């Protein structure tokens, strides 16, 4: 749905089983694509085979992991001159990573020069304390006051497992 909303035409290759052979068959089906986007399997679990299978097919991984939350497990590379982005399987992480990394690639492939959404200055309506030394992408609701100034409040619990944080957000 995010690919379609960003102007792309997704080709659903189906869900791969947690085996290297199944994932290889799925990635083989993406050979004629302009961009390969995978979700899940890019972390370090026993069933996270995506990066290994990608490399076994001749793919060249350019980077893996980013210092952000949510969405740290993120991979990028090239498979036979086709860019590949592998995002986390966690829905909130996948959506945040899509917005920050995949949507700009899709816009570039479509010939746009403005790759990112417009940013605005806001005043937080609450204190936000973050312990981990990572870049955090917090889900928020932005409102415009009668004076024209924008304010933001968090959507609640910011855990990457809480999908309602994305559902309620407009920023």
PDB file of C-alpha atoms in Angstrom:
ATOM      1  CA  UNK A   1       0.000   0.000   0.000  1.00  0.00           C
ATOM      2  CA  UNK A   2       2.867   2.401   0.797  1.00  0.00           C
ATOM      3  CA  UNK A   3       4.535   1.651  -2.545  1.00  0.00           C
ATOM      4  CA  UNK A   4       1.298   2.377  -4.385  1.00  0.00           C
ATOM      5  CA  UNK A   5       0.736   5.592  -2.388  1.00  0.00           C
ATOM      6  CA  UNK A   6       4.270   6.701  -3.356  1.00  0.00           C
ATOM      7  CA  UNK A   7       3.442   6.266  -7.051  1.00  0.00           C
ATOM      8  CA  UNK A   8       4.995   2.841  -7.541  1.00  0.00           C
ATOM      9  CA  UNK A   9       3.423  -0.279  -8.990  1.00  0.00           C
ATOM     10  CA  UNK A  10       4.105  -3.115  -6.559  1.00  0.00           C
ATOM     11  CA  UNK A  11       4.527  -6.664  -7.769  1.00  0.00           C
ATOM     12  CA  UNK A  12       3.595  -8.971  -4.908  1.00  0.00           C
ATOM     13  CA  UNK A  13       5.840 -12.021  -5.099  1.00  0.00           C
ATOM     14  CA  UNK A  14       4.181 -13.594  -2.090  1.00  0.00           C
ATOM     15  CA  UNK A  15       5.457 -14.533   1.321  1.00  0.00           C
ATOM     16  CA  UNK A  16       8.621 -16.612   1.433  1.00  0.00           C
ATOM     17  CA  UNK A  17       8.825 -19.460   3.888  1.00  0.00           C
ATOM     18  CA  UNK A  18      11.618 -19.238   6.466  1.00  0.00           C
ATOM     19  CA  UNK A  19      14.006 -21.147   4.212  1.00  0.00           C
ATOM     20  CA  UNK A  20      16.793 -19.959   1.955  1.00  0.00           C
ATOM     21  CA  UNK A  21      15.374 -21.907  -1.001  1.00  0.00           C
ATOM     22  CA  UNK A  22      11.953 -20.264  -0.715  1.00  0.00           C
ATOM     23  CA  UNK A  23      13.453 -16.806  -0.415  1.00  0.00           C
ATOM     24  CA  UNK A  24      15.724 -17.443  -3.403  1.00  0.00           C
ATOM     25  CA  UNK A  25      12.688 -18.337  -5.538  1.00  0.00           C
ATOM     26  CA  UNK A  26      10.965 -15.097  -4.494  1.00  0.00           C
ATOM     27  CA  UNK A  27      14.020 -12.926  -5.220  1.00  0.00           C
ATOM     28  CA  UNK A  28      14.496 -14.649  -8.601  1.00  0.00           C
ATOM     29  CA  UNK A  29      10.987 -13.414  -9.456  1.00  0.00           C
ATOM     30  CA  UNK A  30      12.064  -9.803  -8.890  1.00  0.00           C
ATOM     31  CA  UNK A  31      14.729  -9.798 -11.618  1.00  0.00           C
ATOM     32  CA  UNK A  32      12.863  -7.408 -13.956  1.00  0.00           C
ATOM     33  CA  UNK A  33      11.941  -4.894 -11.249  1.00  0.00           C
ATOM     34  CA  UNK A  34      13.111  -1.287 -10.935  1.00  0.00           C
ATOM     35  CA  UNK A  35      13.465  -1.710  -7.160  1.00  0.00           C
ATOM     36  CA  UNK A  36      13.434  -4.754  -4.908  1.00  0.00           C
ATOM     37  CA  UNK A  37      11.814  -4.200  -1.522  1.00  0.00           C
ATOM     38  CA  UNK A  38      11.789  -6.955   1.077  1.00  0.00           C
ATOM     39  CA  UNK A  39      10.368  -6.919   4.571  1.00  0.00           C
ATOM     40  CA  UNK A  40      11.655  -9.117   7.384  1.00  0.00           C
ATOM     41  CA  UNK A  41      14.664 -11.383   7.491  1.00  0.00           C
ATOM     42  CA  UNK A  42      17.372  -8.681   7.614  1.00  0.00           C
ATOM     43  CA  UNK A  43      18.249  -8.911  11.295  1.00  0.00           C
ATOM     44  CA  UNK A  44      20.347 -11.538  13.104  1.00  0.00           C
ATOM     45  CA  UNK A  45      17.825 -14.232  14.056  1.00  0.00           C
ATOM     46  CA  UNK A  46      18.165 -17.877  13.065  1.00  0.00           C
ATOM     47  CA  UNK A  47      15.486 -17.408  10.388  1.00  0.00           C
ATOM     48  CA  UNK A  48      16.818 -14.106   9.024  1.00  0.00           C
ATOM     49  CA  UNK A  49      18.136 -15.343   5.657  1.00  0.00           C
ATOM     50  CA  UNK A  50      17.515 -12.362   3.386  1.00  0.00           C
ATOM     51  CA  UNK A  51      21.007 -10.872   3.378  1.00  0.00           C
ATOM     52  CA  UNK A  52      22.684 -14.263   2.862  1.00  0.00           C
ATOM     53  CA  UNK A  53      20.362 -15.211  -0.004  1.00  0.00           C
ATOM     54  CA  UNK A  54      20.758 -11.755  -1.550  1.00  0.00           C
ATOM     55  CA  UNK A  55      24.548 -12.184  -1.588  1.00  0.00           C
ATOM     56  CA  UNK A  56      24.325 -15.779  -2.872  1.00  0.00           C
ATOM     57  CA  UNK A  57      22.442 -14.419  -5.911  1.00  0.00           C
ATOM     58  CA  UNK A  58      25.304 -12.029  -6.655  1.00  0.00           C
ATOM     59  CA  UNK A  59      23.904  -9.077  -4.746  1.00  0.00           C
ATOM     60  CA  UNK A  60      26.295  -6.496  -3.344  1.00  0.00           C
ATOM     61  CA  UNK A  61      25.241  -5.204   0.058  1.00  0.00           C
ATOM     62  CA  UNK A  62      26.211  -1.529   0.484  1.00  0.00           C
ATOM     63  CA  UNK A  63      25.154  -1.092   4.109  1.00  0.00           C
ATOM     64  CA  UNK A  64      23.361  -2.855   6.922  1.00  0.00           C
ATOM     65  CA  UNK A  65      21.834  -1.351  10.053  1.00  0.00           C
ATOM     66  CA  UNK A  66      21.160   2.262  10.844  1.00  0.00           C
ATOM     67  CA  UNK A  67      21.357   4.015  14.217  1.00  0.00           C
ATOM     68  CA  UNK A  68      17.682   4.781  14.533  1.00  0.00           C
ATOM     69  CA  UNK A  69      14.635   3.551  16.330  1.00  0.00           C
ATOM     70  CA  UNK A  70      12.399   2.098  15.075  1.00  0.00           C
ATOM     71  CA  UNK A  71      13.917   0.419  12.037  1.00  0.00           C
ATOM     72  CA  UNK A  72      17.575  -0.295  12.888  1.00  0.00           C
ATOM     73  CA  UNK A  73      17.674  -3.537  10.888  1.00  0.00           C
ATOM     74  CA  UNK A  74      17.787  -2.065   7.392  1.00  0.00           C
ATOM     75  CA  UNK A  75      19.827  -3.223   4.420  1.00  0.00           C
ATOM     76  CA  UNK A  76      20.614  -1.686   1.059  1.00  0.00           C
ATOM     77  CA  UNK A  77      22.409  -3.092  -1.928  1.00  0.00           C
ATOM     78  CA  UNK A  78      22.334  -3.814  -5.637  1.00  0.00           C
ATOM     79  CA  UNK A  79      21.279  -7.027  -7.340  1.00  0.00           C
ATOM     80  CA  UNK A  80      22.211  -7.035 -11.035  1.00  0.00           C
ATOM     81  CA  UNK A  81      21.941  -3.218 -11.231  1.00  0.00           C
ATOM     82  CA  UNK A  82      18.592  -3.213  -9.413  1.00  0.00           C
ATOM     83  CA  UNK A  83      18.541  -1.411  -6.054  1.00  0.00           C
ATOM     84  CA  UNK A  84      17.369  -3.465  -3.088  1.00  0.00           C
ATOM     85  CA  UNK A  85      16.090  -2.204   0.257  1.00  0.00           C
ATOM     86  CA  UNK A  86      15.420  -4.712   3.030  1.00  0.00           C
ATOM     87  CA  UNK A  87      13.338  -3.342   5.896  1.00  0.00           C
ATOM     88  CA  UNK A  88      12.436  -4.874   9.233  1.00  0.00           C
ATOM     89  CA  UNK A  89       9.435  -7.164   9.441  1.00  0.00           C
ATOM     90  CA  UNK A  90       8.064  -5.216  12.381  1.00  0.00           C
ATOM     91  CA  UNK A  91       5.165  -3.185  10.899  1.00  0.00           C
ATOM     92  CA  UNK A  92       5.991   0.131  12.606  1.00  0.00           C
ATOM     93  CA  UNK A  93       9.692  -0.233  11.806  1.00  0.00           C
ATOM     94  CA  UNK A  94       8.869  -1.131   8.204  1.00  0.00           C
ATOM     95  CA  UNK A  95       6.600   1.900   7.778  1.00  0.00           C
ATOM     96  CA  UNK A  96       9.105   4.338   9.282  1.00  0.00           C
ATOM     97  CA  UNK A  97      11.947   2.860   7.196  1.00  0.00           C
ATOM     98  CA  UNK A  98       9.786   3.024   4.090  1.00  0.00           C
ATOM     99  CA  UNK A  99       9.130   6.723   4.622  1.00  0.00           C
ATOM    100  CA  UNK A 100      12.777   7.565   5.266  1.00  0.00           C
ATOM    101  CA  UNK A 101      14.537   5.300   2.757  1.00  0.00           C
ATOM    102  CA  UNK A 102      12.200   3.647   0.233  1.00  0.00           C
ATOM    103  CA  UNK A 103       9.843   6.496  -0.641  1.00  0.00           C
ATOM    104  CA  UNK A 104      12.769   8.783  -1.625  1.00  0.00           C
ATOM    105  CA  UNK A 105      14.186   6.039  -3.874  1.00  0.00           C
ATOM    106  CA  UNK A 106      10.801   5.570  -5.548  1.00  0.00           C
ATOM    107  CA  UNK A 107      10.491   9.326  -6.086  1.00  0.00           C
ATOM    108  CA  UNK A 108      13.986   9.482  -7.595  1.00  0.00           C
ATOM    109  CA  UNK A 109      13.142   6.576  -9.927  1.00  0.00           C
ATOM    110  CA  UNK A 110      10.033   8.518 -11.008  1.00  0.00           C
ATOM    111  CA  UNK A 111      12.113  11.590 -11.848  1.00  0.00           C
ATOM    112  CA  UNK A 112      11.160  13.826  -8.923  1.00  0.00           C
ATOM    113  CA  UNK A 113      13.736  16.217  -7.506  1.00  0.00           C
ATOM    114  CA  UNK A 114      11.867  16.738  -4.200  1.00  0.00           C
ATOM    115  CA  UNK A 115      12.468  13.369  -2.574  1.00  0.00           C
ATOM    116  CA  UNK A 116      11.328  14.051   0.990  1.00  0.00           C
ATOM    117  CA  UNK A 117       8.166  15.440   2.493  1.00  0.00           C
ATOM    118  CA  UNK A 118       8.050  19.076   3.555  1.00  0.00           C
ATOM    119  CA  UNK A 119       9.210  19.708   7.104  1.00  0.00           C
ATOM    120  CA  UNK A 120       7.769  22.254   9.502  1.00  0.00           C
ATOM    121  CA  UNK A 121       8.796  23.574  12.907  1.00  0.00           C
ATOM    122  CA  UNK A 122       6.592  22.516  15.783  1.00  0.00           C
ATOM    123  CA  UNK A 123       6.476  23.083  19.521  1.00  0.00           C
ATOM    124  CA  UNK A 124       6.103  19.941  21.610  1.00  0.00           C
ATOM    125  CA  UNK A 125       3.148  19.918  23.978  1.00  0.00           C
ATOM    126  CA  UNK A 126       4.927  17.521  26.355  1.00  0.00           C
ATOM    127  CA  UNK A 127       8.377  16.658  27.603  1.00  0.00           C
ATOM    128  CA  UNK A 128      10.119  13.878  25.684  1.00  0.00           C
ATOM    129  CA  UNK A 129      12.982  11.972  27.276  1.00  0.00           C
ATOM    130  CA  UNK A 130      15.025   9.499  25.257  1.00  0.00           C
ATOM    131  CA  UNK A 131      17.718   7.345  26.841  1.00  0.00           C
ATOM    132  CA  UNK A 132      19.203   5.459  23.891  1.00  0.00           C
ATOM    133  CA  UNK A 133      21.754   7.362  21.810  1.00  0.00           C
ATOM    134  CA  UNK A 134      20.003   6.753  18.522  1.00  0.00           C
ATOM    135  CA  UNK A 135      17.967   8.942  16.219  1.00  0.00           C
ATOM    136  CA  UNK A 136      14.356   8.357  17.240  1.00  0.00           C
ATOM    137  CA  UNK A 137      11.401   8.813  14.925  1.00  0.00           C
ATOM    138  CA  UNK A 138       8.449   9.412  17.198  1.00  0.00           C
ATOM    139  CA  UNK A 139       4.913   9.230  15.942  1.00  0.00           C
ATOM    140  CA  UNK A 140       2.931  12.385  16.663  1.00  0.00           C
ATOM    141  CA  UNK A 141      -0.189  14.380  15.948  1.00  0.00           C
ATOM    142  CA  UNK A 142       0.518  17.889  14.694  1.00  0.00           C
ATOM    143  CA  UNK A 143      -2.103  20.605  15.085  1.00  0.00           C
ATOM    144  CA  UNK A 144      -2.220  24.238  14.025  1.00  0.00           C
ATOM    145  CA  UNK A 145      -3.340  26.761  16.605  1.00  0.00           C
ATOM    146  CA  UNK A 146      -5.438  29.874  16.031  1.00  0.00           C
ATOM    147  CA  UNK A 147      -2.184  31.851  15.895  1.00  0.00           C
ATOM    148  CA  UNK A 148      -0.965  29.685  12.985  1.00  0.00           C
ATOM    149  CA  UNK A 149       1.753  27.971  15.052  1.00  0.00           C
ATOM    150  CA  UNK A 150       2.112  24.205  14.918  1.00  0.00           C
ATOM    151  CA  UNK A 151       2.192  22.025  18.025  1.00  0.00           C
ATOM    152  CA  UNK A 152       2.822  18.299  18.352  1.00  0.00           C
ATOM    153  CA  UNK A 153       1.900  15.641  20.868  1.00  0.00           C
ATOM    154  CA  UNK A 154       2.944  11.997  20.839  1.00  0.00           C
ATOM    155  CA  UNK A 155       0.406   9.358  19.865  1.00  0.00           C
ATOM    156  CA  UNK A 156       1.046   7.450  23.072  1.00  0.00           C
ATOM    157  CA  UNK A 157       3.374   4.515  23.641  1.00  0.00           C
ATOM    158  CA  UNK A 158       6.177   4.666  21.063  1.00  0.00           C
ATOM    159  CA  UNK A 159       7.168   0.999  21.097  1.00  0.00           C
ATOM    160  CA  UNK A 160       7.733  -0.326  17.585  1.00  0.00           C
ATOM    161  CA  UNK A 161       5.282  -3.109  18.412  1.00  0.00           C
ATOM    162  CA  UNK A 162       2.414  -0.659  18.935  1.00  0.00           C
ATOM    163  CA  UNK A 163       0.793  -0.212  15.545  1.00  0.00           C
ATOM    164  CA  UNK A 164      -1.718   2.318  16.893  1.00  0.00           C
ATOM    165  CA  UNK A 165       1.182   4.775  17.235  1.00  0.00           C
ATOM    166  CA  UNK A 166       1.234   4.885  13.411  1.00  0.00           C
ATOM    167  CA  UNK A 167      -2.528   4.740  12.936  1.00  0.00           C
ATOM    168  CA  UNK A 168      -3.103   7.822  15.107  1.00  0.00           C
ATOM    169  CA  UNK A 169      -0.163   9.823  13.699  1.00  0.00           C
ATOM    170  CA  UNK A 170      -0.138  12.514  11.062  1.00  0.00           C
ATOM    171  CA  UNK A 171       3.562  13.249  11.562  1.00  0.00           C
TER     172      UNK A 171
END
